[in-house]
CSV table of C-alpha atoms and ligand atoms in Angstrom, one decimal:
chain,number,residue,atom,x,y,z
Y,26,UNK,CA,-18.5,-14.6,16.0
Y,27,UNK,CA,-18.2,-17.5,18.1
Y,28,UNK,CA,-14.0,-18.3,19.1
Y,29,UNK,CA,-14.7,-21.9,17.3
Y,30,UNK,CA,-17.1,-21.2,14.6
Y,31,UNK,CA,-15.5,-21.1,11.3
Y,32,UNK,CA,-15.8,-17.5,9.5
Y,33,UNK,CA,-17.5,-17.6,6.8
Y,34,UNK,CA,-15.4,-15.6,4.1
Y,35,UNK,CA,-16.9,-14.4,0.6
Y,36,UNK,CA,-14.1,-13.9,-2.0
Y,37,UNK,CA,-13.8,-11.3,-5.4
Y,38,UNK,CA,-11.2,-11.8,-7.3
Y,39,UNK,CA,-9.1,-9.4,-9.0
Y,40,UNK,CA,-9.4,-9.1,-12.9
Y,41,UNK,CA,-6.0,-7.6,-13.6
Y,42,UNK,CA,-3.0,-9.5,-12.1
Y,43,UNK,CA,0.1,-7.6,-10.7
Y,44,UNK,CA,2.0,-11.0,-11.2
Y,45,UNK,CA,3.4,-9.9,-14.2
Y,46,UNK,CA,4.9,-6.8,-13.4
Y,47,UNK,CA,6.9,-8.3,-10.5
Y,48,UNK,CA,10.6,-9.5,-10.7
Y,49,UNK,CA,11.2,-11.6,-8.2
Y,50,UNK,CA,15.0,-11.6,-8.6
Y,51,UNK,CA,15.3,-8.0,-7.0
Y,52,UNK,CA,12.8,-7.9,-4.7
Y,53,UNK,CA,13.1,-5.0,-1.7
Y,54,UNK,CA,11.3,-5.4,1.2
Y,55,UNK,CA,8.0,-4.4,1.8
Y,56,UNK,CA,7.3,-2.6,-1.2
Y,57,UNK,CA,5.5,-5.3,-3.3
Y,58,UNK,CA,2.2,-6.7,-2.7
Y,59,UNK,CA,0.4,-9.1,-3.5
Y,60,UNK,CA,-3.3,-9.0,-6.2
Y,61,UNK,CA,-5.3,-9.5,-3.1
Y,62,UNK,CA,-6.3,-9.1,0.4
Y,63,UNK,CA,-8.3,-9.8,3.3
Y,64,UNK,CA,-10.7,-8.0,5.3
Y,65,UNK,CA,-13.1,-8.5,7.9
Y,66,UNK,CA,-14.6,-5.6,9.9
Y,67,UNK,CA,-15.7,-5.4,13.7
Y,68,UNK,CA,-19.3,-3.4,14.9
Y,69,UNK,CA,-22.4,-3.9,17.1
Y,70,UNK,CA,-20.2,-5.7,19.4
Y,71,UNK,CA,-19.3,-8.4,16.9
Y,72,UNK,CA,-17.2,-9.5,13.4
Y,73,UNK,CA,-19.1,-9.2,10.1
Y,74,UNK,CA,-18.9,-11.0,7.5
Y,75,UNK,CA,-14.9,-11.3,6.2
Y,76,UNK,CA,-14.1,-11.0,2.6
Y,77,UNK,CA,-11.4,-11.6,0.4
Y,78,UNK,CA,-11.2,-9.0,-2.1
Y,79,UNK,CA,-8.4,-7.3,-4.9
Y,80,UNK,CA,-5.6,-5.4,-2.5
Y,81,UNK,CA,-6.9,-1.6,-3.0
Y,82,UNK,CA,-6.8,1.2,-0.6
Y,83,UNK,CA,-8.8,1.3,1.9
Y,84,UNK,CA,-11.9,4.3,2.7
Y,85,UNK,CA,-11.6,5.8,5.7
Y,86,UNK,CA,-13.2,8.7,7.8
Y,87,UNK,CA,-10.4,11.1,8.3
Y,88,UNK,CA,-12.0,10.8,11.8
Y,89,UNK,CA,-10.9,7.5,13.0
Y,90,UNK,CA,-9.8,6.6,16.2
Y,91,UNK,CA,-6.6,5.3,14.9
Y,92,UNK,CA,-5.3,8.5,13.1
Y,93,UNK,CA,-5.4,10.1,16.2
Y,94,UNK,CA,-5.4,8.2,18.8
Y,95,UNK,CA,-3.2,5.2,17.2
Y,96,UNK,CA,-5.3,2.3,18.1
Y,97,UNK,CA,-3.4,0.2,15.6
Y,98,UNK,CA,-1.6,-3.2,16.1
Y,99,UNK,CA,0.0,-5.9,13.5
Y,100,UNK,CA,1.7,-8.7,13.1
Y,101,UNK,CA,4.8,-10.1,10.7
Y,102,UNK,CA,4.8,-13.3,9.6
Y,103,UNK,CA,6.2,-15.7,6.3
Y,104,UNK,CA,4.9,-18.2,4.3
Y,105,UNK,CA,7.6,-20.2,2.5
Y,106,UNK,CA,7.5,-22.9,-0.6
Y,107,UNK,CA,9.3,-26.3,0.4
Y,108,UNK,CA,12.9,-26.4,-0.8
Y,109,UNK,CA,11.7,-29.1,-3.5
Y,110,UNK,CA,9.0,-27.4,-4.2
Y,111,UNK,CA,5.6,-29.7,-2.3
Y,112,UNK,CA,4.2,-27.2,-0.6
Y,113,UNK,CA,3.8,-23.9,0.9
Y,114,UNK,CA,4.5,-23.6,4.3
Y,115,UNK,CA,3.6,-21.2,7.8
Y,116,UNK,CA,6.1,-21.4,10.6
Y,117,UNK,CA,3.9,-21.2,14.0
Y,118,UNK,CA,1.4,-19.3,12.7
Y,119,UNK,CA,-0.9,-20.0,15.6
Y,120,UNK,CA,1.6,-18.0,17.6
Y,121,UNK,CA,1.1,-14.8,15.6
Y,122,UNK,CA,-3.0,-15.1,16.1
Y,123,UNK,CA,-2.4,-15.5,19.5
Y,124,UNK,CA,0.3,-12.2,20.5
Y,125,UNK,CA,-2.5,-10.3,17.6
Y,126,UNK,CA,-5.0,-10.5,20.7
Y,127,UNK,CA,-2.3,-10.0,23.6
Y,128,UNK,CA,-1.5,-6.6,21.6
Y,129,UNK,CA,-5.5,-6.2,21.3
Y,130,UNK,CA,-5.6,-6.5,24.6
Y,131,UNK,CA,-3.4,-4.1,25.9
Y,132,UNK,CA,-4.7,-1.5,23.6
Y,133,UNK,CA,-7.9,-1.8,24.0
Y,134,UNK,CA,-9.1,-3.5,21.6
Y,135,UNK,CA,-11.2,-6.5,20.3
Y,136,UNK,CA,-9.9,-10.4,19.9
Y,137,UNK,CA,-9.8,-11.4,16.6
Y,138,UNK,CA,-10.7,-15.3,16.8
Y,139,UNK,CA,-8.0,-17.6,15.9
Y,140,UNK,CA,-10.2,-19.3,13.5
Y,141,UNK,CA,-10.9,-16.2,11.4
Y,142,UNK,CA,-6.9,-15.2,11.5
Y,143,UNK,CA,-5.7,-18.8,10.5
Y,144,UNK,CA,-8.6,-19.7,8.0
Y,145,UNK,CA,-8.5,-16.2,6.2
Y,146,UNK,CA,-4.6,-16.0,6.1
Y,147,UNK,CA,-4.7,-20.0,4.5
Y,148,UNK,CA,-7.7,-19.0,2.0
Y,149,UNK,CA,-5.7,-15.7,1.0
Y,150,UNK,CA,-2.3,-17.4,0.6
Y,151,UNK,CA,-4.0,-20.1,-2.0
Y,152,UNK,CA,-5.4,-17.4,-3.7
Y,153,UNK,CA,-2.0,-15.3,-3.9
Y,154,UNK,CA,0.2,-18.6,-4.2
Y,155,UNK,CA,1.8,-17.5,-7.3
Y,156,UNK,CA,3.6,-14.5,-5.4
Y,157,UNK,CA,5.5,-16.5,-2.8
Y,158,UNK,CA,9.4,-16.8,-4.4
Y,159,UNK,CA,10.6,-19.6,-5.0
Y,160,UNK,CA,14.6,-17.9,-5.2
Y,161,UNK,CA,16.8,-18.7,-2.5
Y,162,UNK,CA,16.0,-16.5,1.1
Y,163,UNK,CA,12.7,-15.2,-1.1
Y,164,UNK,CA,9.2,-15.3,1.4
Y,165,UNK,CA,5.7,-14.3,1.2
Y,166,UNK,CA,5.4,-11.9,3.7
Y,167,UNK,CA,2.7,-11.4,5.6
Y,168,UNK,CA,1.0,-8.4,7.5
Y,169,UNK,CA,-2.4,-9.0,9.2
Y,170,UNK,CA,-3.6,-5.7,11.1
Y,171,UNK,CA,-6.0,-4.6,13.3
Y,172,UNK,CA,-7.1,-0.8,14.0
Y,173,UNK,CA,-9.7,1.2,15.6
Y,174,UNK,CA,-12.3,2.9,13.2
Y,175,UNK,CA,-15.0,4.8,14.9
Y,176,UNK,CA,-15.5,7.9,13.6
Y,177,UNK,CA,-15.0,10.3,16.8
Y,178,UNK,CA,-12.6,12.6,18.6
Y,179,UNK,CA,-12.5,11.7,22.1
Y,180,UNK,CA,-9.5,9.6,24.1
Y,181,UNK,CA,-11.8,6.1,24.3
Y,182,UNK,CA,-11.6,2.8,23.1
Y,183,UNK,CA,-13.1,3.1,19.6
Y,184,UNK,CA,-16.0,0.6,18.7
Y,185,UNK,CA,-15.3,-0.1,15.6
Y,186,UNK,CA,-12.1,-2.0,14.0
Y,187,UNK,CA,-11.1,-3.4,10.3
Y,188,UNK,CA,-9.3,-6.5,10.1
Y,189,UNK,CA,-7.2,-7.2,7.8
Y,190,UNK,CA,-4.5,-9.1,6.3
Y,191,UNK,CA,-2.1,-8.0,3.1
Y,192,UNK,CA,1.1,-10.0,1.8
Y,193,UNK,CA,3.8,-9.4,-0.7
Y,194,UNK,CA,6.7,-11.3,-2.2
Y,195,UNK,CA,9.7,-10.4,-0.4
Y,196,UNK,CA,13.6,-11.3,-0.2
Y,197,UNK,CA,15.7,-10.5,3.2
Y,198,UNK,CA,15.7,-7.5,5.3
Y,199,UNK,CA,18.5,-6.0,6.3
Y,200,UNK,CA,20.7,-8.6,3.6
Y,201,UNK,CA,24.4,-8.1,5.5
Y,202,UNK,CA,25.6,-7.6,9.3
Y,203,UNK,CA,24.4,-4.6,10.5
Y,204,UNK,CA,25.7,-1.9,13.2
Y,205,UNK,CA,23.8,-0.6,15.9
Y,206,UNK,CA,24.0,2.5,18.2
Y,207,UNK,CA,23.3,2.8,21.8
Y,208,UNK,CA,22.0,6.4,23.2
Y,209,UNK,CA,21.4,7.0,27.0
Y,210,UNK,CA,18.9,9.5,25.9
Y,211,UNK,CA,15.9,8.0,23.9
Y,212,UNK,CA,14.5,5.2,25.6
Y,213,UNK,CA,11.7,3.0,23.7
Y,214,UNK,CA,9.8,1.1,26.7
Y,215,UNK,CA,10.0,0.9,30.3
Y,216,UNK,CA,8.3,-1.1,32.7
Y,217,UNK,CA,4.3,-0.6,33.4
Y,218,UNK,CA,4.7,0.4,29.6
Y,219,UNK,CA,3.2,-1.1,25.9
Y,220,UNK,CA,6.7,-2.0,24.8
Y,221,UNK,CA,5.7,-6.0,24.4
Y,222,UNK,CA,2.4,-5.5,22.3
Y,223,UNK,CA,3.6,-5.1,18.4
Y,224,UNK,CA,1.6,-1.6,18.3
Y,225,UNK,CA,2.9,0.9,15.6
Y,226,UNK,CA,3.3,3.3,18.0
Y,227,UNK,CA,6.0,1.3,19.4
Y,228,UNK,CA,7.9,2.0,16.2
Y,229,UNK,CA,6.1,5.4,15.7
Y,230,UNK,CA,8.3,6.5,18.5
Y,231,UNK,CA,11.5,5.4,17.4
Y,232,UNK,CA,11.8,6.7,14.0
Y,233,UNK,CA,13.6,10.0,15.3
Y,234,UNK,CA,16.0,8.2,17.2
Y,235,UNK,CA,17.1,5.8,14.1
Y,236,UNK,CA,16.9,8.7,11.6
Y,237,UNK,CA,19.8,10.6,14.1
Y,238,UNK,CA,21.5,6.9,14.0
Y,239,UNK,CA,21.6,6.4,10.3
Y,240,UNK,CA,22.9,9.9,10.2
Y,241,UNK,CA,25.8,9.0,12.3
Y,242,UNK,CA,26.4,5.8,9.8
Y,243,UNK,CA,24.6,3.1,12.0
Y,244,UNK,CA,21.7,1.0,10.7
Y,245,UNK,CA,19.5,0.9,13.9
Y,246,UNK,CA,19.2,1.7,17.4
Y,247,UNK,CA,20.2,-1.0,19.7
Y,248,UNK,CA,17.7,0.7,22.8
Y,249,UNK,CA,18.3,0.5,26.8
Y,250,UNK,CA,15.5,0.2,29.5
Y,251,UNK,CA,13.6,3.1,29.9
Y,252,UNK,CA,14.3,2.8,33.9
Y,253,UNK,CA,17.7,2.8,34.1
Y,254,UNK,CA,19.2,3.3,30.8
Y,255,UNK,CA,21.7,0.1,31.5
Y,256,UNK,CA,20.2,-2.8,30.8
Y,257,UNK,CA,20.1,-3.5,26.8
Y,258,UNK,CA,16.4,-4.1,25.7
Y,259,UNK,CA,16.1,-5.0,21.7
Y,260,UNK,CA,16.8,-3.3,18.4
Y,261,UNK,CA,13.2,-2.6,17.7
Y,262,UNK,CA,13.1,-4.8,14.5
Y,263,UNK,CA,15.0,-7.3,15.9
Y,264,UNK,CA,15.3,-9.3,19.7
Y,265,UNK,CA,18.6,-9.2,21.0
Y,266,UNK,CA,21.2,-12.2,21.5
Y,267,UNK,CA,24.9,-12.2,22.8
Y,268,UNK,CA,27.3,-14.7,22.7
Y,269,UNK,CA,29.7,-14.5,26.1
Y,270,UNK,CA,32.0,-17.1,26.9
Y,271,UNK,CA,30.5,-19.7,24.6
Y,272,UNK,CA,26.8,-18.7,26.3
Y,273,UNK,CA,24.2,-17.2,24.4
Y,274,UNK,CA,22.4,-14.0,26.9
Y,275,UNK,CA,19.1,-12.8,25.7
Y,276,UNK,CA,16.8,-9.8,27.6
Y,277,UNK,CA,14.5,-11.0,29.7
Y,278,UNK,CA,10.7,-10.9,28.3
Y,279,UNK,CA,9.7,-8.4,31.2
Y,280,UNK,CA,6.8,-6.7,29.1
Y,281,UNK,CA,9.3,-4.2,27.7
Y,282,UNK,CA,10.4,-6.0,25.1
Y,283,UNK,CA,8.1,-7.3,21.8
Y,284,UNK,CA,7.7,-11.5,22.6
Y,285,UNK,CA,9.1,-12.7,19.6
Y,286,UNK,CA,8.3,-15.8,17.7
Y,287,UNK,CA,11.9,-16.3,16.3
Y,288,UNK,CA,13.6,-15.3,19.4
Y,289,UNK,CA,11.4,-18.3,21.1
Y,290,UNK,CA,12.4,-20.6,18.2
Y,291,UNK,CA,16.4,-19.6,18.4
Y,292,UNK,CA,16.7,-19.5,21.8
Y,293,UNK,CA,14.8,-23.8,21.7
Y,294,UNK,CA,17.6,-24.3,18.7
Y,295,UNK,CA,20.3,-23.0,20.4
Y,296,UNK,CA,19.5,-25.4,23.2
Y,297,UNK,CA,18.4,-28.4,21.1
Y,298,UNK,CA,21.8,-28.1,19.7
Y,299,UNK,CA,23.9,-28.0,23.4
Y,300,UNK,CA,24.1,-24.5,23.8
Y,301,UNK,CA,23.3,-22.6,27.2
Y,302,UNK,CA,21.0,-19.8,26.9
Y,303,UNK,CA,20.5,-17.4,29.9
Y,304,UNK,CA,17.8,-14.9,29.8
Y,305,UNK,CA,18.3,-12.2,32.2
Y,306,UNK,CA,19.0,-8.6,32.5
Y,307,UNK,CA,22.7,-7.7,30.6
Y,308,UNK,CA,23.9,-4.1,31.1
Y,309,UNK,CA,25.8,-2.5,28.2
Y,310,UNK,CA,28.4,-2.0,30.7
Y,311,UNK,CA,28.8,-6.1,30.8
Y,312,UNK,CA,28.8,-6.2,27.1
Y,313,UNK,CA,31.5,-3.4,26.4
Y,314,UNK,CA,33.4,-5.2,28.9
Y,315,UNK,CA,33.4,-8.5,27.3
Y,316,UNK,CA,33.7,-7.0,24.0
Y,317,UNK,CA,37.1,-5.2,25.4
Y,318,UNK,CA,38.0,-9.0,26.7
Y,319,UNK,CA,36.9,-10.3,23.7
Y,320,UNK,CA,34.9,-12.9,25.4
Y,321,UNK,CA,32.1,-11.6,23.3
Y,322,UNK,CA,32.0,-13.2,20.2
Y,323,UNK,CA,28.7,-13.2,18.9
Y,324,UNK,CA,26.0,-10.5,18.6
Y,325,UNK,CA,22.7,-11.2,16.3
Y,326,UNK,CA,19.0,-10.1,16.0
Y,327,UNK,CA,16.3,-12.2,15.5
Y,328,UNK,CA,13.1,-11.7,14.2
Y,329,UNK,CA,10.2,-12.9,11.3
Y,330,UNK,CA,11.8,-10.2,8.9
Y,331,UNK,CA,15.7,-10.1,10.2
Y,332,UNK,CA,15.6,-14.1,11.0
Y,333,UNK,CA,18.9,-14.3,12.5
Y,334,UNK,CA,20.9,-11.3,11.4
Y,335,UNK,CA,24.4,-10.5,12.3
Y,336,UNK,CA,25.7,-7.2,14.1
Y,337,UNK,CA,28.8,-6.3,13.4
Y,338,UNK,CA,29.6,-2.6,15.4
Y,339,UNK,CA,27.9,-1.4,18.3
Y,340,UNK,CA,28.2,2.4,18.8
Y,341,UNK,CA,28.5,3.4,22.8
Y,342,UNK,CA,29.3,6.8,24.3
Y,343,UNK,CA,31.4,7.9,21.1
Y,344,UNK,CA,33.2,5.1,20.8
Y,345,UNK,CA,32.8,1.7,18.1
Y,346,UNK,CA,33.1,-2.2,19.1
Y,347,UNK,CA,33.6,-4.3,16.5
Y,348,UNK,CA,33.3,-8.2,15.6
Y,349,UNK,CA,33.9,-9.9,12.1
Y,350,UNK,CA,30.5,-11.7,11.5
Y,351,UNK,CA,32.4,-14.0,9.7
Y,352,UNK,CA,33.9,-15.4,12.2
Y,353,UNK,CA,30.7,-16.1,14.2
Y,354,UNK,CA,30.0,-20.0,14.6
Y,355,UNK,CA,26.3,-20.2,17.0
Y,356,UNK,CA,24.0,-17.9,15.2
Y,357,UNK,CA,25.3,-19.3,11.9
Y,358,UNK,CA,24.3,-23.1,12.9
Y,359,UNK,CA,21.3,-21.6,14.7
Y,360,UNK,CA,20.2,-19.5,11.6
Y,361,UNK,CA,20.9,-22.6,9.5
Y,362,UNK,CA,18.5,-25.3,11.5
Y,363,UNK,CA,15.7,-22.5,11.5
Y,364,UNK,CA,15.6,-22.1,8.0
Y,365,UNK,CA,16.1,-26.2,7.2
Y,366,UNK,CA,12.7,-26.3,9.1
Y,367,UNK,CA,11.1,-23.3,7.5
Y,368,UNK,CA,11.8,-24.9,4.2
Y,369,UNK,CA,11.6,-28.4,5.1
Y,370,UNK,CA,15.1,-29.4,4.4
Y,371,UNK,CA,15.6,-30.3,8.4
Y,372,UNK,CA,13.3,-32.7,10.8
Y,373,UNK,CA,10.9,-30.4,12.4
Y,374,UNK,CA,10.9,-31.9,15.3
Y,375,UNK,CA,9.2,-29.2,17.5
Y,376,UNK,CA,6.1,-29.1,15.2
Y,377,UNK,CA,6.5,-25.5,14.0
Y,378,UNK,CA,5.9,-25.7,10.3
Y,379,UNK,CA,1.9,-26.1,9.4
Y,380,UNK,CA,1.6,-27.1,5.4
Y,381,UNK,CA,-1.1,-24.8,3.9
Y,382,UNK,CA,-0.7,-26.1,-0.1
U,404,COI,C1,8.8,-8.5,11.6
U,404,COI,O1,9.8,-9.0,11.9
U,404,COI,O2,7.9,-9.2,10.9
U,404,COI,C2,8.4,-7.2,12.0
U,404,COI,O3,7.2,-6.9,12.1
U,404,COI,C3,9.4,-6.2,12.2
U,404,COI,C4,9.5,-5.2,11.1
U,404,COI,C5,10.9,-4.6,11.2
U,404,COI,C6,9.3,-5.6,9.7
């Protein structure tokens, strides 16, 4: 398919809704999905013909490419109904389709074109618009992925790929401030590394590490370059922001670290609304420090799932930091002007938000 030609998409729908089944006043995350999805496979050097179809499991030759040699990438995304209710809404979507094909490219892997992404995600969120919440901090959300196919043992780029794209109704992720532990043993990038691309075995490989966390009491793993084990990195679900001395510091995006949308948004918030925003390298030895001087004040995550989530304890060398997330005063205004413009409540006067109903 041609980058510009419009995909031409056939659709079946489902005979049996899930709709109702699903209450949407205790929704978890991730576990609920949606009564269709969309699919569009890649061969003979090009994409076929893309289908809508009823969400189902998918068949599979147990020897595909990305069961064993994880050719597999995806993306996170929302789509949100309007505060009053007058449409349904994507925040930067184009974004997404684009860091799809920067992951593609650094594993290997075909560019799915924009067109295709955008106008199959828009087709199957009309069809699904039922399941998008319309409770307070409730989304659609959305997971388009992309993984190799080919039938065949070997270490090569597989040439064949299914794209596809499934959604579910969900509320927030995390919910309250969370606490994060730092190790000086398990790294999750370095430099010269994948860490950037949003592949799953960038998460693959820090399940271990979290499951030792949670088992010390801490919700995630806040993770240090792989180089020197100083400089703090991100949280793996979540980009990393501090607030020192009434600045916010944020890792730089050095290809260690996963390019996030809502990190770009909050960090063009935060200095719409007068804050300085440095992006540079910040050892853990500068945060503990300002923490002991309490000239640290603020530590959040951002991220499509987490939007701006507070952190409450860090966990270094044995010993606890804490900060009352009530107390903090940036990410709070930050987290409230993203989510005015994700629901239309506030101007959006960067152009984010693209109506879809
Ligand atoms: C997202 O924020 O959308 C992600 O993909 C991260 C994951 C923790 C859900």
């Amino acid at each position: 398919m041609e980058a510009s030609a419009l995909p031409t998409i056939t659709v079946e729908q489902t005979t049996v809704s899930k709709l109702p089944s699903i209450d949407f006043n205790n929704l978890a995350f991730g576990k609920t999905f949606s009564d269709h999805m969309f699919i569009c496979e890649y061969y003979d050097g090009k994409w076929q013909t893309a289908k809508i179809q009823p969400y189902q499991n998918l068949s599979l030759s147990p020897a595909c490419n990305v069961f064993h040699y994880g050719q597999a990438i995806f993306e996170g995304m929302k789509a949100y109904y309007k505060e009053d209710g007058s449409g349904v809404v994507l925040f930067r979507p184009e974004k997404n389709a684009e860091r799809l094909n920067i992951s593609a490219k650094r594993m290997s892997m075909p560019q799915v074109p924009i067109e295709l992404f955008l106008v199959g995600l828009q087709q199957l969120i009309k069809l699904d618009k039922d399941f998008i919440p319309k409770t307070a901090g409730g989304s659609l959300y959305i997971r388009p992925f992309l993984i190799g196919t080919e039938p065949f043992i070997g270490v090569r780029t597989s040439d064949r790929y299914l794209f596809c794209i499934i959604t579910g109704p969900t509320g927030s992720y995390y919910g309250d401030a969370i606490s994060v532990l730092v190790y000086d043993s398990f790294i999750r990038s370095t430099k010269g590394g994948y860490g950037s691309a949003k592949a799953a075995g960038n998460y693959a490989g820090t399940l271990y590490p979290v499951e030792l966390a949670k088992q010390k009491g801490y919700k995630d793993v806040l993770w240090l370059d792989g180089e020197h084990k100083k400089y703090v990195s991100e949280v793996g679900t979540m980009n990393i922001f501090f607030a020192i001395d009434g600045k916010l510091i944020t890792p730089l995006s050095d290809g260690t670290i996963l390019e996030g949308i809502t990190r770009d948004s909050v960090i063009t918030i935060a200095k719409d609304l007068g804050y300085e925003v440095e992006q540079r390298d910040i050892s853990i030895d500068e945060i503990i420090e300002a923490l002991e001087q309490n000239r640290l004040t603020e530590m959040f995550g951002t991220g499509t799932a987490a939007v701006v989530n507070p952190i409450n304890r860090i966990g270094y060398h044995d010993k606890d930091y804490l900060l009352d997330e009530k107390t903090f005063v940036i990410s709070q205004k930050i987290k409230e002007r993203l989510v005015g413009i994700q629901k239309g409540t506030l101007e959006d006067k960067f152009n984010w938000v693209k109506q879809v109903i």
